[in-house]
mmCIF file with all atom_site columns, C-alpha atoms in Angstrom:
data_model
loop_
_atom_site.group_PDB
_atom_site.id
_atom_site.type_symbol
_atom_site.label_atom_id
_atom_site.label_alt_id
_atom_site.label_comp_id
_atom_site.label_asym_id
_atom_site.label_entity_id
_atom_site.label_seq_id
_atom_site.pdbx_PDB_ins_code
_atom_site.Cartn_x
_atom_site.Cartn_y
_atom_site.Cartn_z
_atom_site.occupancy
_atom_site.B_iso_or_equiv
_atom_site.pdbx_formal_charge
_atom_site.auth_seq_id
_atom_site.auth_comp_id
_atom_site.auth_asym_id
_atom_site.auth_atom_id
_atom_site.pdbx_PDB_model_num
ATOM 1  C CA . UNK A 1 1  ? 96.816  83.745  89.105  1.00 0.00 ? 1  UNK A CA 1
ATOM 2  C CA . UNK A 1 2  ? 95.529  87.218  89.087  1.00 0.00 ? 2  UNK A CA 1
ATOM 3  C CA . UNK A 1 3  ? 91.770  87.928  89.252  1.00 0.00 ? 3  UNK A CA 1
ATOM 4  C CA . UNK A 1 4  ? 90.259  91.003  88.824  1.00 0.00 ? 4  UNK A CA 1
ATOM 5  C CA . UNK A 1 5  ? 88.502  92.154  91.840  1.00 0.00 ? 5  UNK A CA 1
ATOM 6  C CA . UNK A 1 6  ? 86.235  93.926  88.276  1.00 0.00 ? 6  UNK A CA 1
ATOM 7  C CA . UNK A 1 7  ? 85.080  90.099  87.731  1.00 0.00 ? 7  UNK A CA 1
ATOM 8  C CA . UNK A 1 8  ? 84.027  89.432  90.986  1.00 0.00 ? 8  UNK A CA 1
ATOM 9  C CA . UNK A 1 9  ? 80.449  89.882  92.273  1.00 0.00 ? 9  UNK A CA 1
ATOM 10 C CA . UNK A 1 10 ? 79.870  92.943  94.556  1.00 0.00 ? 10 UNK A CA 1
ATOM 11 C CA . UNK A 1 11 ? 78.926  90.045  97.273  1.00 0.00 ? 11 UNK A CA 1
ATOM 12 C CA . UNK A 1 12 ? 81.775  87.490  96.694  1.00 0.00 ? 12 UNK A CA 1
ATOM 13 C CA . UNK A 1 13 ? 84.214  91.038  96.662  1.00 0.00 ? 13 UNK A CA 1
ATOM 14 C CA . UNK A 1 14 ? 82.996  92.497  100.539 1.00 0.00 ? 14 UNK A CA 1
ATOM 15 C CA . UNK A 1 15 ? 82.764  88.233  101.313 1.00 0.00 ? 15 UNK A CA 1
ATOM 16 C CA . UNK A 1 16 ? 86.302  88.232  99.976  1.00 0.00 ? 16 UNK A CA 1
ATOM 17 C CA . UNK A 1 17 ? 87.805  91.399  101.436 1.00 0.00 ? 17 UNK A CA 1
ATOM 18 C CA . UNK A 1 18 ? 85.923  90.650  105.411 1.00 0.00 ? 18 UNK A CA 1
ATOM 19 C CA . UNK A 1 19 ? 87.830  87.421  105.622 1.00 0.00 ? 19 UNK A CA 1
ATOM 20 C CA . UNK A 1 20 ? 90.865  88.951  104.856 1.00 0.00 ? 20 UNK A CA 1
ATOM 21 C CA . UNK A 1 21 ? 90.882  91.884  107.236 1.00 0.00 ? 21 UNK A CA 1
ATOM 22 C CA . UNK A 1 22 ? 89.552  89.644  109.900 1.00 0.00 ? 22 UNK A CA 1
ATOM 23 C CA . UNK A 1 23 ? 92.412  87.224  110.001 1.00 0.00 ? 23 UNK A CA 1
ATOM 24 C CA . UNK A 1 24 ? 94.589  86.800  112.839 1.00 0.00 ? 24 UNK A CA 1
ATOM 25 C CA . UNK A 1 25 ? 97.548  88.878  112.342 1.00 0.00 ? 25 UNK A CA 1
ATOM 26 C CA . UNK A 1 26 ? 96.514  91.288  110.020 1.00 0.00 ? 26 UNK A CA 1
ATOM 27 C CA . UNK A 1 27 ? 97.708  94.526  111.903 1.00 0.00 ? 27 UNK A CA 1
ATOM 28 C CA . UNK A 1 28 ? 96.627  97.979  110.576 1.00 0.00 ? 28 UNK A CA 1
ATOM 29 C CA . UNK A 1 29 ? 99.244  99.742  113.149 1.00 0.00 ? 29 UNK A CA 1
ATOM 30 C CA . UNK A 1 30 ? 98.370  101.392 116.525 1.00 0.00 ? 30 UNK A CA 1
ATOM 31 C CA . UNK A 1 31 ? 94.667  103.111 115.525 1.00 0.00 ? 31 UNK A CA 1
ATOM 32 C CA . UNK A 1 32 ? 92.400  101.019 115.666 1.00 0.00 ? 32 UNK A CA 1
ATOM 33 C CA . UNK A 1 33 ? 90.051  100.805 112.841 1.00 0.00 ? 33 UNK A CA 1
ATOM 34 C CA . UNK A 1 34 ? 86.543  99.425  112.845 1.00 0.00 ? 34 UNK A CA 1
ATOM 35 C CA . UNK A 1 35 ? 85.839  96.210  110.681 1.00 0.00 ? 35 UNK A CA 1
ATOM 36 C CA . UNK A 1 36 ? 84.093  99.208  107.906 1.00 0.00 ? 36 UNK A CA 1
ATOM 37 C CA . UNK A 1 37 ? 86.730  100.937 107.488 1.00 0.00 ? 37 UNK A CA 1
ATOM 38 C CA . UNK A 1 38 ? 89.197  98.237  107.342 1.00 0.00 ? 38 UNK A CA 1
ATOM 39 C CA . UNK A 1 39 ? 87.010  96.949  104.469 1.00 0.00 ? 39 UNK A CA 1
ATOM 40 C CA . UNK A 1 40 ? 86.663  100.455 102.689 1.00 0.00 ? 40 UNK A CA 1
ATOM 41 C CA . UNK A 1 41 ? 90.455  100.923 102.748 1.00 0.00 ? 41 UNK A CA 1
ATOM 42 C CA . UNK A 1 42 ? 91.370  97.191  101.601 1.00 0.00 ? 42 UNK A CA 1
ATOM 43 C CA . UNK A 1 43 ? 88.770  98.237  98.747  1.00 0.00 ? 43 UNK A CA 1
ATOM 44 C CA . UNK A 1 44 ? 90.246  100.898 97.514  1.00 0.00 ? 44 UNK A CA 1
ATOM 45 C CA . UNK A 1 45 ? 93.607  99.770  97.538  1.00 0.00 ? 45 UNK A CA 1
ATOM 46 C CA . UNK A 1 46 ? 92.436  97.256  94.883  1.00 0.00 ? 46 UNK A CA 1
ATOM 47 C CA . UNK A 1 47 ? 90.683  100.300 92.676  1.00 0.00 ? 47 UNK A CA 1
ATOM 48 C CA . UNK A 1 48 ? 94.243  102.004 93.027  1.00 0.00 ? 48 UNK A CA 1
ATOM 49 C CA . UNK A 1 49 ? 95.642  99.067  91.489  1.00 0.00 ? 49 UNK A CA 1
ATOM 50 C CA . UNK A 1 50 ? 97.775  98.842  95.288  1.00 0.00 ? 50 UNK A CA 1
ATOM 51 C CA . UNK A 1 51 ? 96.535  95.337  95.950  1.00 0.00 ? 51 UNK A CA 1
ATOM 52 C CA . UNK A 1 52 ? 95.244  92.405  94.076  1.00 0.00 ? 52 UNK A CA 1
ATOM 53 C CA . UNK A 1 53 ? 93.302  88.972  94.417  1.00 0.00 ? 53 UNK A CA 1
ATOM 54 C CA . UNK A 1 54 ? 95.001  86.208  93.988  1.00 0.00 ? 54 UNK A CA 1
ATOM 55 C CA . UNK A 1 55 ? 94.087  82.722  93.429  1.00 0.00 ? 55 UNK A CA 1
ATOM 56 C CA . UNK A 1 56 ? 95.892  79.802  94.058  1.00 0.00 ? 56 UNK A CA 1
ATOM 57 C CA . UNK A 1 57 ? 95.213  76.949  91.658  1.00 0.00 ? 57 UNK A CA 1
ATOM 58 C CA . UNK A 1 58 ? 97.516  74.799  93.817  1.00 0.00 ? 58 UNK A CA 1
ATOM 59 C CA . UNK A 1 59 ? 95.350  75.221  97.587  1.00 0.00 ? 59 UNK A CA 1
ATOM 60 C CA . UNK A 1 60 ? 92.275  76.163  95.730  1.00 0.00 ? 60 UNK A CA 1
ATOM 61 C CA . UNK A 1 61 ? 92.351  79.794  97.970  1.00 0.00 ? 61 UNK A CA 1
ATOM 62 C CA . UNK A 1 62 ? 92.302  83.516  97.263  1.00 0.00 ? 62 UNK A CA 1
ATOM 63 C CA . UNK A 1 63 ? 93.986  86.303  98.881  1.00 0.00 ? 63 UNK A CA 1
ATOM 64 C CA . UNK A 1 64 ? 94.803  89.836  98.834  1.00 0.00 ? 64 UNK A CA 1
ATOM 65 C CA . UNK A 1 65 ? 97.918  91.102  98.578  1.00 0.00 ? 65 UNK A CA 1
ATOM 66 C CA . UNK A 1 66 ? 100.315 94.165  97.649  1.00 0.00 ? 66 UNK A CA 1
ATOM 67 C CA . UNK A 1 67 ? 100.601 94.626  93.823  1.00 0.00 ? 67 UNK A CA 1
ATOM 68 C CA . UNK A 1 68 ? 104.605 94.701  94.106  1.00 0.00 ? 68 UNK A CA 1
ATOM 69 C CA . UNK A 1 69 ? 104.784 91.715  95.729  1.00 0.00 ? 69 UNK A CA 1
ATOM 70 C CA . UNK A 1 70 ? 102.929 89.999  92.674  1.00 0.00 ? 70 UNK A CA 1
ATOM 71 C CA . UNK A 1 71 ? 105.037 91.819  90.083  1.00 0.00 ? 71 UNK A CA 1
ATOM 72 C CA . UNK A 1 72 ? 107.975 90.703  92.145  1.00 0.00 ? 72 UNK A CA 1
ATOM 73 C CA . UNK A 1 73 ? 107.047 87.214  91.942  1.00 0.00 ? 73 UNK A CA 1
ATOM 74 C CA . UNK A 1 74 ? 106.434 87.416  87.946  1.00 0.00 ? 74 UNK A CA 1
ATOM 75 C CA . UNK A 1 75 ? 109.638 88.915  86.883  1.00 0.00 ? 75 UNK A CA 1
#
Protein backbone atom coordinates (compact mmCIF):
# COMPACT_ATOMS: atom_id res chain seq x y z
CA UNK A 1 0.00 0.00 0.00
CA UNK A 2 0.96 3.47 -0.87
CA UNK A 3 1.28 6.16 1.83
CA UNK A 4 1.73 9.54 1.29
CA UNK A 5 4.93 10.78 2.62
CA UNK A 6 2.00 14.29 2.87
CA UNK A 7 0.37 12.08 5.82
CA UNK A 8 3.28 11.43 7.62
CA UNK A 9 4.60 13.56 10.51
CA UNK A 10 7.66 15.77 9.69
CA UNK A 11 9.43 13.43 12.54
CA UNK A 12 8.17 9.91 11.52
CA UNK A 13 9.18 11.29 7.57
CA UNK A 14 13.30 12.26 8.43
CA UNK A 15 12.82 8.88 11.11
CA UNK A 16 11.58 7.13 7.99
CA UNK A 17 13.90 8.41 5.28
CA UNK A 18 17.48 8.01 7.92
CA UNK A 19 16.77 4.33 8.18
CA UNK A 20 16.51 3.94 4.73
CA UNK A 21 19.63 5.69 3.51
CA UNK A 22 21.53 4.10 6.30
CA UNK A 23 20.97 0.53 5.32
CA UNK A 24 23.59 -1.71 4.27
CA UNK A 25 23.74 -1.68 0.62
CA UNK A 26 22.19 1.33 -0.27
CA UNK A 27 24.94 2.75 -2.70
CA UNK A 28 24.64 6.38 -3.95
CA UNK A 29 27.64 5.67 -6.61
CA UNK A 30 31.34 6.70 -6.22
CA UNK A 31 30.83 10.41 -4.32
CA UNK A 32 30.34 10.06 -1.30
CA UNK A 33 27.55 11.89 0.24
CA UNK A 34 27.12 12.84 3.87
CA UNK A 35 24.11 11.22 5.84
CA UNK A 36 22.29 15.21 5.12
CA UNK A 37 22.42 15.13 1.94
CA UNK A 38 21.53 11.62 1.40
CA UNK A 39 18.39 12.53 3.39
CA UNK A 40 17.68 15.88 1.43
CA UNK A 41 17.91 14.04 -1.91
CA UNK A 42 15.76 10.85 -0.80
CA UNK A 43 13.29 13.82 0.25
CA UNK A 44 12.89 15.33 -2.64
CA UNK A 45 12.63 12.50 -4.76
CA UNK A 46 9.35 11.81 -2.88
CA UNK A 47 8.09 15.71 -3.51
CA UNK A 48 8.95 14.90 -7.29
CA UNK A 49 6.65 12.14 -7.08
CA UNK A 50 10.25 9.87 -8.03
CA UNK A 51 9.87 7.69 -4.97
CA UNK A 52 7.22 6.56 -2.63
CA UNK A 53 6.54 4.92 0.91
CA UNK A 54 5.36 1.87 0.97
CA UNK A 55 3.82 -0.20 3.54
CA UNK A 56 3.61 -3.68 3.79
CA UNK A 57 0.48 -4.98 5.50
CA UNK A 58 1.96 -8.48 5.19
CA UNK A 59 5.67 -7.75 7.38
CA UNK A 60 4.13 -4.82 9.04
CA UNK A 61 7.31 -2.52 7.37
CA UNK A 62 7.70 0.58 5.23
CA UNK A 63 10.07 1.42 2.60
CA UNK A 64 11.04 3.73 -0.02
CA UNK A 65 11.19 2.97 -3.31
CA UNK A 66 11.21 4.20 -7.11
CA UNK A 67 7.68 5.26 -8.27
CA UNK A 68 8.01 2.94 -11.53
CA UNK A 69 8.72 0.13 -9.74
CA UNK A 70 5.28 0.55 -7.81
CA UNK A 71 3.34 1.35 -10.99
CA UNK A 72 5.03 -1.70 -12.41
CA UNK A 73 3.83 -3.85 -9.76
CA UNK A 74 0.05 -2.43 -10.07
CA UNK A 75 -0.50 -2.87 -13.70
Amino acid sequence: MIIPWQEVSAETLDNLIQEFVSRDGTDYGEQEYSLADKVSQVRRALERGEAVLIFSEHTGLCNIVPADQVRDWQN
